[in-house]
mmCIF file of C-alpha atoms and ligand atoms in Angstrom:
data_model
loop_
_atom_site.group_PDB
_atom_site.id
_atom_site.type_symbol
_atom_site.label_atom_id
_atom_site.label_comp_id
_atom_site.label_asym_id
_atom_site.label_seq_id
_atom_site.Cartn_x
_atom_site.Cartn_y
_atom_site.Cartn_z
ATOM 1 C CA UNK A 11 -124.439 133.975 -92.970
ATOM 2 C CA UNK A 12 -126.492 136.224 -95.661
ATOM 3 C CA UNK A 13 -128.420 134.095 -97.875
ATOM 4 C CA UNK A 14 -130.287 135.423 -100.853
ATOM 5 C CA UNK A 15 -132.200 133.433 -103.301
ATOM 6 C CA UNK A 16 -133.049 134.343 -106.795
ATOM 7 C CA UNK A 17 -136.019 132.832 -108.462
ATOM 8 C CA UNK A 18 -136.902 133.217 -112.152
ATOM 9 C CA UNK A 19 -137.624 130.884 -114.935
ATOM 10 C CA UNK A 20 -134.641 130.379 -117.487
ATOM 11 C CA UNK A 21 -134.332 133.431 -119.306
ATOM 12 C CA UNK A 22 -135.841 135.598 -116.578
ATOM 13 C CA UNK A 23 -132.267 137.425 -115.921
ATOM 14 C CA UNK A 24 -131.548 135.817 -112.730
ATOM 15 C CA UNK A 25 -127.663 135.613 -113.846
ATOM 16 C CA UNK A 26 -127.584 139.193 -114.727
ATOM 17 C CA UNK A 27 -128.994 140.331 -111.508
ATOM 18 C CA UNK A 28 -127.127 138.009 -109.627
ATOM 19 C CA UNK A 29 -123.880 139.362 -110.811
ATOM 20 C CA UNK A 30 -124.986 142.856 -110.084
ATOM 21 C CA UNK A 31 -125.975 141.798 -106.686
ATOM 22 C CA UNK A 32 -122.506 139.861 -105.939
ATOM 23 C CA UNK A 33 -120.559 142.832 -106.913
ATOM 24 C CA UNK A 34 -122.647 145.341 -104.773
ATOM 25 C CA UNK A 35 -122.769 143.148 -101.789
ATOM 26 C CA UNK A 36 -119.328 141.513 -102.220
ATOM 27 C CA UNK A 37 -120.591 137.942 -101.616
ATOM 28 C CA UNK A 38 -120.006 135.075 -104.263
ATOM 29 C CA UNK A 39 -122.772 134.245 -106.906
ATOM 30 C CA UNK A 40 -123.204 130.355 -106.645
ATOM 31 C CA UNK A 41 -125.051 129.255 -109.816
ATOM 32 C CA UNK A 42 -125.958 125.292 -109.708
ATOM 33 C CA UNK A 43 -125.724 125.441 -113.707
ATOM 34 C CA UNK A 44 -122.436 127.210 -113.597
ATOM 35 C CA UNK A 45 -120.966 124.342 -111.358
ATOM 36 C CA UNK A 46 -122.535 121.492 -113.298
ATOM 37 C CA UNK A 47 -121.405 122.976 -116.843
ATOM 38 C CA UNK A 48 -117.835 123.089 -115.283
ATOM 39 C CA UNK A 49 -117.964 119.650 -113.940
ATOM 40 C CA UNK A 50 -118.967 118.480 -117.358
ATOM 41 C CA UNK A 51 -115.990 120.502 -118.768
ATOM 42 C CA UNK A 52 -113.441 118.812 -116.396
ATOM 43 C CA UNK A 53 -115.041 115.447 -117.203
ATOM 44 C CA UNK A 54 -115.380 114.492 -113.492
ATOM 45 C CA UNK A 55 -117.588 111.679 -112.550
ATOM 46 C CA UNK A 56 -120.373 114.413 -111.248
ATOM 47 C CA UNK A 57 -120.233 116.110 -114.712
ATOM 48 C CA UNK A 58 -120.494 112.693 -116.218
ATOM 49 C CA UNK A 59 -123.738 112.046 -114.390
ATOM 50 C CA UNK A 60 -125.214 115.449 -114.873
ATOM 51 C CA UNK A 61 -124.393 115.523 -118.483
ATOM 52 C CA UNK A 62 -127.270 113.385 -119.773
ATOM 53 C CA UNK A 63 -130.040 115.209 -118.121
ATOM 54 C CA UNK A 64 -128.747 118.507 -118.940
ATOM 55 C CA UNK A 65 -128.633 117.630 -122.588
ATOM 56 C CA UNK A 66 -132.168 116.878 -122.195
ATOM 57 C CA UNK A 67 -133.394 119.944 -120.438
ATOM 58 C CA UNK A 68 -134.252 118.168 -117.217
ATOM 59 C CA UNK A 69 -133.161 118.656 -113.819
ATOM 60 C CA UNK A 70 -130.207 116.725 -112.451
ATOM 61 C CA UNK A 71 -131.540 114.351 -109.736
ATOM 62 C CA UNK A 72 -132.089 116.429 -106.152
ATOM 63 C CA UNK A 73 -129.663 113.927 -104.514
ATOM 64 C CA UNK A 74 -126.691 114.795 -106.519
ATOM 65 C CA UNK A 75 -127.505 118.648 -107.018
ATOM 66 C CA UNK A 76 -127.865 119.324 -103.029
ATOM 67 C CA UNK A 77 -124.689 117.344 -102.287
ATOM 68 C CA UNK A 78 -122.822 119.611 -104.841
ATOM 69 C CA UNK A 79 -124.390 122.757 -103.563
ATOM 70 C CA UNK A 80 -124.060 122.154 -99.765
ATOM 71 C CA UNK A 81 -120.301 121.643 -100.446
ATOM 72 C CA UNK A 82 -119.933 124.694 -102.286
ATOM 73 C CA UNK A 83 -121.575 126.822 -99.658
ATOM 74 C CA UNK A 84 -119.338 125.375 -97.128
ATOM 75 C CA UNK A 85 -116.182 126.941 -98.960
ATOM 76 C CA UNK A 86 -114.396 129.647 -96.966
ATOM 77 C CA UNK A 87 -115.507 132.618 -99.526
ATOM 78 C CA UNK A 88 -118.967 131.402 -98.762
ATOM 79 C CA UNK A 89 -118.881 131.802 -94.839
ATOM 80 C CA UNK A 90 -120.171 135.789 -95.087
ATOM 81 C CA UNK A 91 -122.907 134.681 -97.345
ATOM 82 C CA UNK A 92 -124.033 133.712 -100.752
ATOM 83 C CA UNK A 93 -126.177 134.664 -103.779
ATOM 84 C CA UNK A 94 -127.767 131.514 -104.780
ATOM 85 C CA UNK A 95 -128.794 131.595 -108.696
ATOM 86 C CA UNK A 96 -130.518 128.315 -109.791
ATOM 87 C CA UNK A 97 -131.146 126.575 -106.523
ATOM 88 C CA UNK A 98 -133.469 125.775 -105.019
ATOM 89 C CA UNK A 99 -135.406 124.267 -108.065
ATOM 90 C CA UNK A 100 -138.238 122.593 -106.451
ATOM 91 C CA UNK A 101 -139.546 122.185 -102.984
ATOM 92 C CA UNK A 102 -137.399 119.201 -101.880
ATOM 93 C CA UNK A 103 -134.174 121.313 -102.317
ATOM 94 C CA UNK A 104 -135.422 124.165 -100.659
ATOM 95 C CA UNK A 105 -136.239 122.269 -97.838
ATOM 96 C CA UNK A 106 -132.684 120.452 -97.950
ATOM 97 C CA UNK A 107 -131.244 124.155 -97.665
ATOM 98 C CA UNK A 108 -133.337 125.202 -94.924
ATOM 99 C CA UNK A 109 -132.175 122.258 -92.956
ATOM 100 C CA UNK A 110 -128.791 122.802 -93.813
ATOM 101 C CA UNK A 111 -128.751 126.517 -93.099
ATOM 102 C CA UNK A 112 -130.699 125.923 -89.628
ATOM 103 C CA UNK A 113 -128.028 123.416 -88.651
ATOM 104 C CA UNK A 114 -125.625 126.161 -88.570
ATOM 105 C CA UNK A 115 -128.057 128.717 -87.375
ATOM 106 C CA UNK A 116 -128.944 130.645 -90.630
ATOM 107 C CA UNK A 117 -131.609 130.840 -92.772
ATOM 108 C CA UNK A 118 -132.595 132.468 -96.134
ATOM 109 C CA UNK A 119 -132.826 136.263 -95.763
ATOM 110 C CA UNK A 120 -135.096 136.771 -98.730
ATOM 111 C CA UNK A 121 -136.178 134.963 -102.057
ATOM 112 C CA UNK A 122 -136.252 137.560 -105.034
ATOM 113 C CA UNK A 123 -138.488 136.441 -107.720
ATOM 114 C CA UNK A 124 -137.982 137.815 -111.006
ATOM 115 C CA UNK A 125 -141.349 137.413 -112.924
ATOM 116 C CA UNK A 126 -141.331 137.294 -116.799
ATOM 117 C CA UNK A 127 -144.353 136.221 -119.109
ATOM 118 C CA UNK A 128 -143.838 132.861 -120.798
ATOM 119 C CA UNK A 129 -143.973 134.082 -124.250
ATOM 120 C CA UNK A 130 -141.163 136.660 -123.710
ATOM 121 C CA UNK A 131 -138.910 133.889 -121.913
ATOM 122 C CA UNK A 132 -139.271 131.667 -125.241
ATOM 123 C CA UNK A 133 -138.460 134.789 -127.375
ATOM 124 C CA UNK A 134 -135.636 135.720 -125.211
ATOM 125 C CA UNK A 135 -133.847 132.152 -124.734
ATOM 126 C CA UNK A 136 -133.866 131.115 -128.308
ATOM 127 C CA UNK A 137 -131.834 134.370 -129.200
ATOM 128 C CA UNK A 138 -129.183 134.300 -126.442
ATOM 129 C CA UNK A 139 -125.503 133.789 -127.380
ATOM 130 C CA UNK A 140 -122.854 133.778 -124.618
ATOM 131 C CA UNK A 141 -119.202 134.542 -125.008
ATOM 132 C CA UNK A 142 -116.995 131.788 -124.840
ATOM 133 C CA UNK A 143 -114.061 133.283 -122.455
ATOM 134 C CA UNK A 144 -116.365 135.168 -120.078
ATOM 135 C CA UNK A 145 -119.842 134.415 -120.456
ATOM 136 C CA UNK A 146 -121.267 137.940 -121.418
ATOM 137 C CA UNK A 147 -124.637 137.768 -122.741
ATOM 138 C CA UNK A 148 -126.108 138.944 -126.066
ATOM 139 C CA UNK A 149 -129.426 138.775 -127.893
ATOM 140 C CA UNK A 150 -130.147 138.347 -131.775
ATOM 141 C CA UNK A 151 -132.679 141.008 -131.359
ATOM 142 C CA UNK A 152 -132.671 142.689 -127.963
ATOM 143 C CA UNK A 153 -128.788 143.062 -127.437
ATOM 144 C CA UNK A 154 -126.735 142.382 -130.467
ATOM 145 C CA UNK A 155 -123.117 142.431 -130.369
ATOM 146 C CA UNK A 156 -121.408 145.401 -132.164
ATOM 147 C CA UNK A 157 -119.755 142.700 -134.722
ATOM 148 C CA UNK A 158 -121.616 139.624 -135.448
ATOM 149 C CA UNK A 159 -120.567 136.645 -133.544
ATOM 150 C CA UNK A 160 -117.624 138.484 -131.562
ATOM 151 C CA UNK A 161 -117.861 139.645 -127.937
ATOM 152 C CA UNK A 162 -117.935 143.548 -127.891
ATOM 153 C CA UNK A 163 -116.075 143.155 -124.182
ATOM 154 C CA UNK A 164 -113.265 140.758 -124.699
ATOM 155 C CA UNK A 165 -113.472 139.666 -128.622
ATOM 156 C CA UNK A 166 -113.917 135.944 -127.941
ATOM 157 C CA UNK A 167 -116.276 134.193 -130.102
ATOM 158 C CA UNK A 168 -119.985 133.918 -129.160
ATOM 159 C CA UNK A 169 -121.567 130.454 -128.803
ATOM 160 C CA UNK A 170 -125.244 129.351 -128.198
ATOM 161 C CA UNK A 171 -125.792 127.050 -125.132
ATOM 162 C CA UNK A 172 -126.503 123.932 -126.161
ATOM 163 C CA UNK A 173 -129.824 123.732 -124.127
ATOM 164 C CA UNK A 174 -130.773 127.293 -125.529
ATOM 165 C CA UNK A 175 -131.365 125.664 -129.146
ATOM 166 C CA UNK A 176 -135.085 126.452 -129.787
ATOM 167 C CA UNK A 177 -136.104 122.612 -129.961
ATOM 168 C CA UNK A 178 -134.644 122.114 -126.229
ATOM 169 C CA UNK A 179 -136.013 125.594 -124.922
ATOM 170 C CA UNK A 180 -139.491 124.803 -125.100
ATOM 171 C CA UNK A 181 -138.786 121.461 -122.967
ATOM 172 C CA UNK A 182 -136.687 123.280 -120.445
ATOM 173 C CA UNK A 183 -139.639 125.649 -119.753
ATOM 174 C CA UNK A 184 -142.291 123.144 -119.534
ATOM 175 C CA UNK A 185 -140.141 121.224 -117.212
ATOM 176 C CA UNK A 186 -139.154 124.234 -115.044
ATOM 177 C CA UNK A 187 -142.477 126.662 -114.642
ATOM 178 C CA UNK A 188 -144.167 124.010 -112.603
ATOM 179 C CA UNK A 189 -141.399 123.585 -110.121
ATOM 180 C CA UNK A 190 -140.858 127.329 -110.016
ATOM 181 C CA UNK A 191 -143.996 127.754 -108.715
ATOM 182 C CA UNK A 192 -143.253 125.111 -106.004
ATOM 183 C CA UNK A 193 -140.495 127.169 -104.913
ATOM 184 C CA UNK A 194 -142.398 130.638 -105.157
ATOM 185 C CA UNK A 195 -145.283 129.088 -102.787
ATOM 186 C CA UNK A 196 -142.608 127.567 -100.359
ATOM 187 C CA UNK A 197 -141.150 131.025 -99.593
ATOM 188 C CA UNK A 198 -144.009 133.172 -99.900
ATOM 189 C CA UNK A 199 -146.189 131.976 -96.819
ATOM 190 C CA UNK A 200 -142.824 132.417 -94.858
ATOM 191 C CA UNK A 201 -142.940 136.184 -95.805
ATOM 192 C CA UNK A 202 -139.502 135.988 -97.520
ATOM 193 C CA UNK A 203 -140.731 136.367 -101.061
ATOM 194 C CA UNK A 204 -140.182 139.684 -103.122
ATOM 195 C CA UNK A 205 -141.501 139.546 -106.516
ATOM 196 C CA UNK A 206 -139.856 142.108 -109.299
ATOM 197 C CA UNK A 207 -141.125 142.850 -112.624
ATOM 198 C CA UNK A 208 -138.528 141.158 -115.104
ATOM 199 C CA UNK A 209 -139.675 143.173 -117.964
ATOM 200 C CA UNK A 210 -138.492 146.507 -116.648
ATOM 201 C CA UNK A 211 -134.872 147.642 -117.953
HETATM 202 P P1 ADP O 27 -131.335 126.717 -116.824
HETATM 203 O O1 ADP O 27 -131.647 128.309 -116.394
HETATM 204 O O2 ADP O 27 -131.696 126.461 -118.086
HETATM 205 O O3 ADP O 27 -131.836 125.993 -115.898
HETATM 206 P P2 ADP O 27 -128.942 126.769 -115.660
HETATM 207 O O4 ADP O 27 -127.538 127.120 -115.994
HETATM 208 O O5 ADP O 27 -129.454 127.053 -114.308
HETATM 209 O O6 ADP O 27 -129.914 126.934 -116.946
HETATM 210 O O7 ADP O 27 -129.007 125.169 -115.626
HETATM 211 C C1 ADP O 27 -128.616 124.296 -116.777
HETATM 212 C C2 ADP O 27 -128.895 122.770 -116.397
HETATM 213 O O8 ADP O 27 -128.085 122.485 -115.055
HETATM 214 C C3 ADP O 27 -130.661 122.765 -116.058
HETATM 215 O O9 ADP O 27 -131.158 122.405 -116.975
HETATM 216 C C4 ADP O 27 -130.105 121.205 -115.164
HETATM 217 O O10 ADP O 27 -130.229 120.248 -115.898
HETATM 218 C C5 ADP O 27 -128.981 121.777 -114.065
HETATM 219 N N1 ADP O 27 -129.652 122.239 -113.006
HETATM 220 C C6 ADP O 27 -128.977 123.462 -112.687
HETATM 221 N N2 ADP O 27 -129.439 123.650 -111.266
HETATM 222 C C7 ADP O 27 -130.162 122.772 -111.086
HETATM 223 C C8 ADP O 27 -131.028 122.308 -109.874
HETATM 224 N N3 ADP O 27 -130.979 123.413 -108.652
HETATM 225 N N4 ADP O 27 -131.521 121.299 -109.693
HETATM 226 C C9 ADP O 27 -131.429 120.173 -110.857
HETATM 227 N N5 ADP O 27 -130.745 120.433 -111.989
HETATM 228 C C10 ADP O 27 -130.129 121.437 -112.188
#
């Protein structure tokens, strides 16, 4: 089982790169944020529990997150491998993943860290818009759609994620940079970390 972990702050471009890697490698991209958002939309017990944390820009507790992720990577489409986007987010999650993979004779092959300075992150996140149908991403200044508020690809309306609103963005960043560092320092001594400059085109 080939397991790649993508690391980066919110807005670093993990989702974009994960999609490209998933296509090129023929592996599913598994994003815990997406799993939580669809649980919230579906109104499942998991979604109900996660919603309050997400709205505050806080992490959902490890116990819930780890259980959901391990269940997802046990699905048949994940047998050959996975690209993890948004997990692990702290040391405890990284250890839980390591143990679960070891139990099936696997391990993380590589942790790809997309590095972007904090000032760029704030600016990127608060201008981000997503298409409602398929999540195609746009940006107020860096990558505006051809006609305002409408997706170039499928014509669906664009919306801002609730947690991309400027007042939430700063809290999300503060909350996440510290634990990102923890995960980076978990993989670095194992020789698994590869750092990429996230400002390059
Ligand atoms: P962001 O890049 O802002 O974290 P995501 O889509 O990855 O966006 O996640 C959205 C929200 O889902 C997070 O703010 C958090 O509440 C929750 N979440 C996602 N992944 C995790 C995780 N590994 N651990 C805890 N909470 C998570």
